[in-house]
Coordinates of N, CA and C in Angstrom, one line a residue:
Q1 N 160.1 158.7 127.2 CA 158.7 158.3 127.5 C 158.7 157.7 128.9
V2 N 157.8 158.1 129.7 CA 157.6 157.6 131.1 C 156.4 156.7 131.1
R3 N 156.5 155.6 131.7 CA 155.4 154.7 131.9 C 154.6 155.0 133.2
L4 N 153.3 155.2 133.1 CA 152.5 155.5 134.3 C 151.5 154.4 134.4
V5 N 151.3 153.9 135.6 CA 150.4 152.8 135.9 C 149.5 153.2 137.1
E6 N 148.2 153.4 136.8 CA 147.2 153.7 137.9 C 146.7 152.5 138.5
S7 N 146.3 152.6 139.7 CA 145.6 151.6 140.4 C 144.7 152.2 141.5
G8 N 143.8 151.4 142.1 CA 143.0 151.9 143.2 C 141.6 152.3 142.9
G9 N 141.2 152.2 141.6 CA 139.8 152.6 141.3 C 138.9 151.5 141.8
G10 N 137.6 151.7 141.7 CA 136.6 150.8 142.1 C 135.3 151.4 142.3
S11 N 134.5 150.8 143.1 CA 133.1 151.3 143.4 C 133.0 151.8 144.8
A12 N 132.2 152.8 145.0 CA 132.0 153.4 146.3 C 130.6 153.9 146.4
Q13 N 130.1 154.0 147.6 CA 128.8 154.7 147.8 C 129.1 156.2 148.0
A14 N 128.1 157.0 147.7 CA 128.2 158.4 147.9 C 128.6 158.7 149.3
G15 N 129.5 159.5 149.5 CA 130.0 159.8 150.9 C 131.2 159.0 151.2
G16 N 131.5 158.0 150.4 CA 132.7 157.1 150.7 C 134.0 157.7 150.2
S17 N 135.0 156.8 150.3 CA 136.3 157.2 149.9 C 137.0 156.2 149.0
L18 N 137.9 156.7 148.2 CA 138.8 155.8 147.4 C 140.1 156.5 147.3
R19 N 141.2 155.7 147.2 CA 142.5 156.3 147.0 C 143.1 155.7 145.7
L20 N 143.5 156.6 144.8 CA 144.1 156.2 143.6 C 145.6 156.4 143.7
S21 N 146.3 155.5 143.0 CA 147.8 155.6 143.0 C 148.2 155.6 141.5
C22 N 149.4 156.2 141.3 CA 150.0 156.2 139.9 C 151.5 156.1 140.1
A23 N 152.0 154.9 139.6 CA 153.4 154.7 139.7 C 154.1 155.0 138.4
A24 N 155.1 155.8 138.5 CA 155.9 156.2 137.4 C 157.2 155.4 137.2
S25 N 157.5 155.1 136.0 CA 158.7 154.3 135.8 C 160.0 155.1 136.0
A26 N 159.9 156.4 135.8 CA 161.1 157.3 136.0 C 160.6 158.7 136.0
Y27 N 161.5 159.6 136.5 CA 161.3 161.0 136.4 C 162.5 161.4 135.4
T28 N 162.1 162.0 134.3 CA 163.2 162.3 133.3 C 163.8 163.7 133.5
A29 N 163.2 164.5 134.4 CA 163.8 165.8 134.7 C 163.4 166.2 136.1
P30 N 164.2 167.0 136.8 CA 163.9 167.4 138.2 C 162.6 168.2 138.4
N31 N 162.2 169.0 137.4 CA 161.0 169.8 137.4 C 159.9 169.1 136.7
Y32 N 158.8 168.9 137.3 CA 157.7 168.3 136.6 C 156.3 168.8 137.1
C33 N 155.3 168.5 136.4 CA 153.9 168.7 136.7 C 153.2 167.3 136.6
M34 N 152.6 166.9 137.6 CA 151.8 165.6 137.5 C 150.4 165.9 137.9
G35 N 149.5 165.3 137.2 CA 148.1 165.6 137.4 C 147.2 164.4 137.3
W36 N 146.0 164.6 137.8 CA 144.9 163.6 137.7 C 143.8 164.2 136.9
F37 N 143.2 163.4 136.0 CA 142.2 163.8 135.1 C 141.1 162.8 135.1
R38 N 139.9 163.2 134.7 CA 138.8 162.2 134.6 C 138.0 162.4 133.4
Q39 N 137.3 161.4 133.0 CA 136.4 161.5 131.9 C 135.2 160.6 132.1
A40 N 134.0 161.2 132.2 CA 132.8 160.5 132.3 C 132.3 160.2 130.9
P41 N 131.4 159.1 130.9 CA 130.9 158.7 129.6 C 130.2 159.9 128.9
G42 N 130.5 160.1 127.6 CA 129.8 161.2 126.9 C 130.3 162.6 127.2
K43 N 131.3 162.7 128.0 CA 131.8 164.0 128.4 C 133.3 164.2 128.1
E44 N 133.7 165.4 128.0 CA 135.1 165.7 127.7 C 135.9 165.4 129.0
R45 N 137.2 165.1 128.7 CA 138.1 164.9 129.9 C 138.3 166.2 130.6
E46 N 138.3 166.1 131.9 CA 138.5 167.3 132.7 C 139.7 167.2 133.7
S47 N 140.3 168.3 134.0 CA 141.3 168.3 135.0 C 140.7 168.1 136.4
V48 N 141.4 167.5 137.3 CA 141.0 167.3 138.7 C 142.0 168.0 139.6
A49 N 143.2 167.6 139.6 CA 144.2 168.1 140.5 C 145.6 167.9 139.9
A50 N 146.5 168.7 140.4 CA 147.9 168.6 139.9 C 148.9 168.9 141.1
I51 N 150.1 168.5 140.9 CA 151.1 168.8 141.9 C 152.4 168.9 141.2
D52 N 153.3 169.8 141.6 CA 154.5 170.0 140.9 C 155.7 169.4 141.8
S53 N 156.9 169.6 141.2 CA 158.0 168.9 141.9 C 158.4 169.6 143.2
D54 N 157.8 170.8 143.5 CA 158.0 171.4 144.8 C 156.9 171.0 145.8
G55 N 156.0 170.2 145.3 CA 154.9 169.8 146.2 C 153.7 170.8 146.3
V56 N 153.7 171.8 145.4 CA 152.6 172.7 145.3 C 151.4 172.0 144.7
T57 N 150.3 172.1 145.3 CA 149.1 171.4 144.8 C 148.1 172.3 144.3
M58 N 147.3 171.8 143.3 CA 146.3 172.6 142.6 C 145.1 171.8 142.4
Y59 N 143.9 172.3 142.6 CA 142.6 171.6 142.5 C 141.6 172.4 141.6
V60 N 140.7 171.7 141.0 CA 139.6 172.4 140.4 C 138.6 172.6 141.6
E61 N 137.7 173.5 141.4 CA 136.8 173.9 142.4 C 135.9 172.8 142.9
S62 N 135.5 171.9 142.0 CA 134.5 170.9 142.3 C 135.1 169.8 143.3
V63 N 136.4 169.7 143.4 CA 136.9 168.7 144.3 C 137.7 169.3 145.5
K64 N 137.8 170.6 145.6 CA 138.5 171.2 146.7 C 137.8 170.9 148.0
G65 N 138.6 170.5 149.0 CA 138.1 170.1 150.3 C 137.7 168.6 150.4
R66 N 137.6 168.0 149.2 CA 137.3 166.6 149.2 C 138.4 165.7 148.7
F67 N 139.2 166.1 147.8 CA 140.2 165.3 147.2 C 141.6 165.9 147.6
T68 N 142.6 165.0 147.8 CA 143.9 165.5 148.1 C 144.9 164.8 147.2
I69 N 145.7 165.5 146.5 CA 146.8 165.0 145.7 C 148.1 165.0 146.5
S70 N 148.8 164.0 146.4 CA 150.1 163.9 147.1 C 151.1 163.0 146.3
Q71 N 152.3 163.0 146.7 CA 153.3 162.2 146.0 C 154.3 161.7 147.0
D72 N 154.9 160.5 146.6 CA 156.0 159.9 147.4 C 157.1 159.9 146.4
N73 N 158.0 160.8 146.5 CA 159.1 161.0 145.5 C 160.0 159.7 145.4
P74 N 160.5 159.2 146.5 CA 161.3 158.0 146.4 C 160.7 156.9 145.7
K75 N 159.4 156.7 145.9 CA 158.6 155.7 145.2 C 158.2 156.1 143.8
K76 N 158.3 157.3 143.5 CA 157.9 157.8 142.2 C 156.4 157.5 142.0
T77 N 155.6 157.8 143.0 CA 154.2 157.5 143.0 C 153.4 158.7 143.4
L78 N 152.3 158.9 142.6 CA 151.4 159.9 142.8 C 150.1 159.3 143.4
Y79 N 149.4 160.1 144.3 CA 148.2 159.6 144.9 C 147.1 160.6 144.7
L80 N 145.9 160.1 144.8 CA 144.7 161.0 144.9 C 143.8 160.4 145.9
Q81 N 143.7 161.0 147.0 CA 142.8 160.6 148.1 C 141.4 161.3 147.8
M82 N 140.4 160.5 147.6 CA 139.1 161.0 147.3 C 138.1 160.7 148.4
N83 N 137.7 161.7 149.1 CA 136.7 161.6 150.2 C 135.4 162.3 149.8
S84 N 134.4 162.0 150.6 CA 133.0 162.5 150.4 C 132.7 162.4 148.9
L85 N 132.8 161.2 148.4 CA 132.6 161.0 146.9 C 131.1 161.3 146.6
K86 N 130.9 161.8 145.4 CA 129.6 162.1 144.8 C 129.4 161.3 143.6
P87 N 128.2 161.0 143.2 CA 127.9 160.3 141.9 C 128.6 161.0 140.7
E88 N 128.6 162.3 140.8 CA 129.2 163.0 139.7 C 130.8 162.9 139.6
D89 N 131.4 162.2 140.6 CA 132.8 161.9 140.5 C 133.1 160.7 139.7
T90 N 132.0 160.0 139.3 CA 132.2 158.8 138.5 C 132.9 159.1 137.1
G91 N 133.8 158.2 136.8 CA 134.5 158.3 135.5 C 135.8 157.5 135.5
M92 N 136.4 157.6 134.3 CA 137.7 157.0 134.2 C 138.8 158.0 134.6
Y93 N 139.6 157.7 135.6 CA 140.6 158.6 136.1 C 142.0 158.2 135.5
Y94 N 142.7 159.2 135.0 CA 144.0 159.1 134.5 C 145.0 160.0 135.2
C95 N 146.2 159.5 135.3 CA 147.3 160.3 135.7 C 148.1 160.7 134.5
A96 N 148.8 161.8 134.6 CA 149.6 162.3 133.5 C 150.8 163.1 134.0
A97 N 151.8 163.1 133.3 CA 153.0 163.9 133.7 C 153.6 164.7 132.5
E98 N 154.2 165.8 132.9 CA 154.9 166.6 131.9 C 156.1 167.2 132.7
F99 N 157.3 167.1 132.1 CA 158.5 167.4 132.8 C 158.9 168.9 132.6
I100 N 157.9 169.7 132.9 CA 158.2 171.2 133.0 C 157.3 171.6 134.2
P101 N 157.6 172.8 134.8 CA 156.8 173.3 135.9 C 155.3 173.4 135.5
C102 N 154.5 173.2 136.5 CA 153.0 173.4 136.3 C 152.8 174.9 136.0
G103 N 151.7 175.1 135.2 CA 151.2 176.5 134.9 C 149.7 176.4 134.8
P104 N 149.1 177.5 134.4 CA 147.6 177.4 134.3 C 147.2 176.4 133.3
W105 N 148.1 176.0 132.4 CA 147.7 175.0 131.4 C 147.3 173.6 132.0
W106 N 147.6 173.4 133.2 CA 147.2 172.1 133.8 C 145.7 171.9 133.9
R107 N 145.0 173.1 133.8 CA 143.5 173.0 133.9 C 142.8 172.8 132.6
L108 N 143.6 172.6 131.5 CA 143.0 172.5 130.2 C 142.7 171.1 129.8
G109 N 142.3 170.2 130.8 CA 141.8 168.9 130.5 C 142.9 167.9 130.1
G110 N 144.2 168.3 130.3 CA 145.2 167.4 129.9 C 146.1 167.8 128.8
A111 N 145.7 168.9 128.1 CA 146.5 169.4 127.0 C 147.8 169.8 127.5
G112 N 148.9 169.4 126.9 CA 150.2 169.8 127.4 C 150.9 168.7 128.1
F113 N 150.1 167.7 128.6 CA 150.8 166.6 129.3 C 151.1 165.5 128.3
G114 N 152.3 165.0 128.3 CA 152.8 164.1 127.3 C 152.7 162.6 127.6
D115 N 152.8 162.3 128.9 CA 152.8 160.9 129.4 C 151.6 160.6 130.1
W116 N 150.9 159.5 129.8 CA 149.6 159.2 130.4 C 149.6 157.7 130.8
G117 N 148.8 157.5 131.9 CA 148.5 156.1 132.3 C 147.3 155.6 131.5
Q118 N 147.0 154.3 131.8 CA 145.9 153.7 131.0 C 144.5 154.0 131.6
G119 N 144.5 154.5 132.8 CA 143.3 154.9 133.5 C 142.8 153.8 134.5
T120 N 142.0 154.3 135.4 CA 141.3 153.4 136.4 C 139.9 153.9 136.6
Q121 N 139.0 153.0 136.6 CA 137.6 153.4 136.7 C 137.1 153.6 138.1
V122 N 136.4 154.7 138.3 CA 135.8 155.1 139.6 C 134.3 155.2 139.4
T123 N 133.6 154.4 140.2 CA 132.1 154.5 140.1 C 131.5 154.8 141.4
V124 N 130.7 155.8 141.5 CA 130.1 156.2 142.8 C 128.6 156.1 142.7
S125 N 128.0 155.4 143.5 CA 126.6 155.2 143.5 C 125.9 156.0 144.6
S126 N 124.7 156.4 144.3 CA 124.0 157.2 145.3 C 123.2 156.3 146.2

């Protein structure tokens, strides 16, 4: 079991920026897929972005060009830089990890990811 701790959430105006961080206690295998997910009140959890151990990044269409996922391997930390925020970006954001290579399954709202953080709230006002 890997412990994941998110930070960096908060409130922002539409058009603003926030940066989320996710610190992992360990990497239990050299190959992994790490992702960011979000859940708005009354809605299902949705995938946002993912990155694999080779640094290949993946995004859902709604955040392409606005969000950037990155990682600092020595620090075992995952980041999500969110720019040009919109009110519809509001939600609880979670990071998750699974120690196998990423595949199309990363888009399934988190199914297949075994390790999760506690979440950090992002609120974007218009």
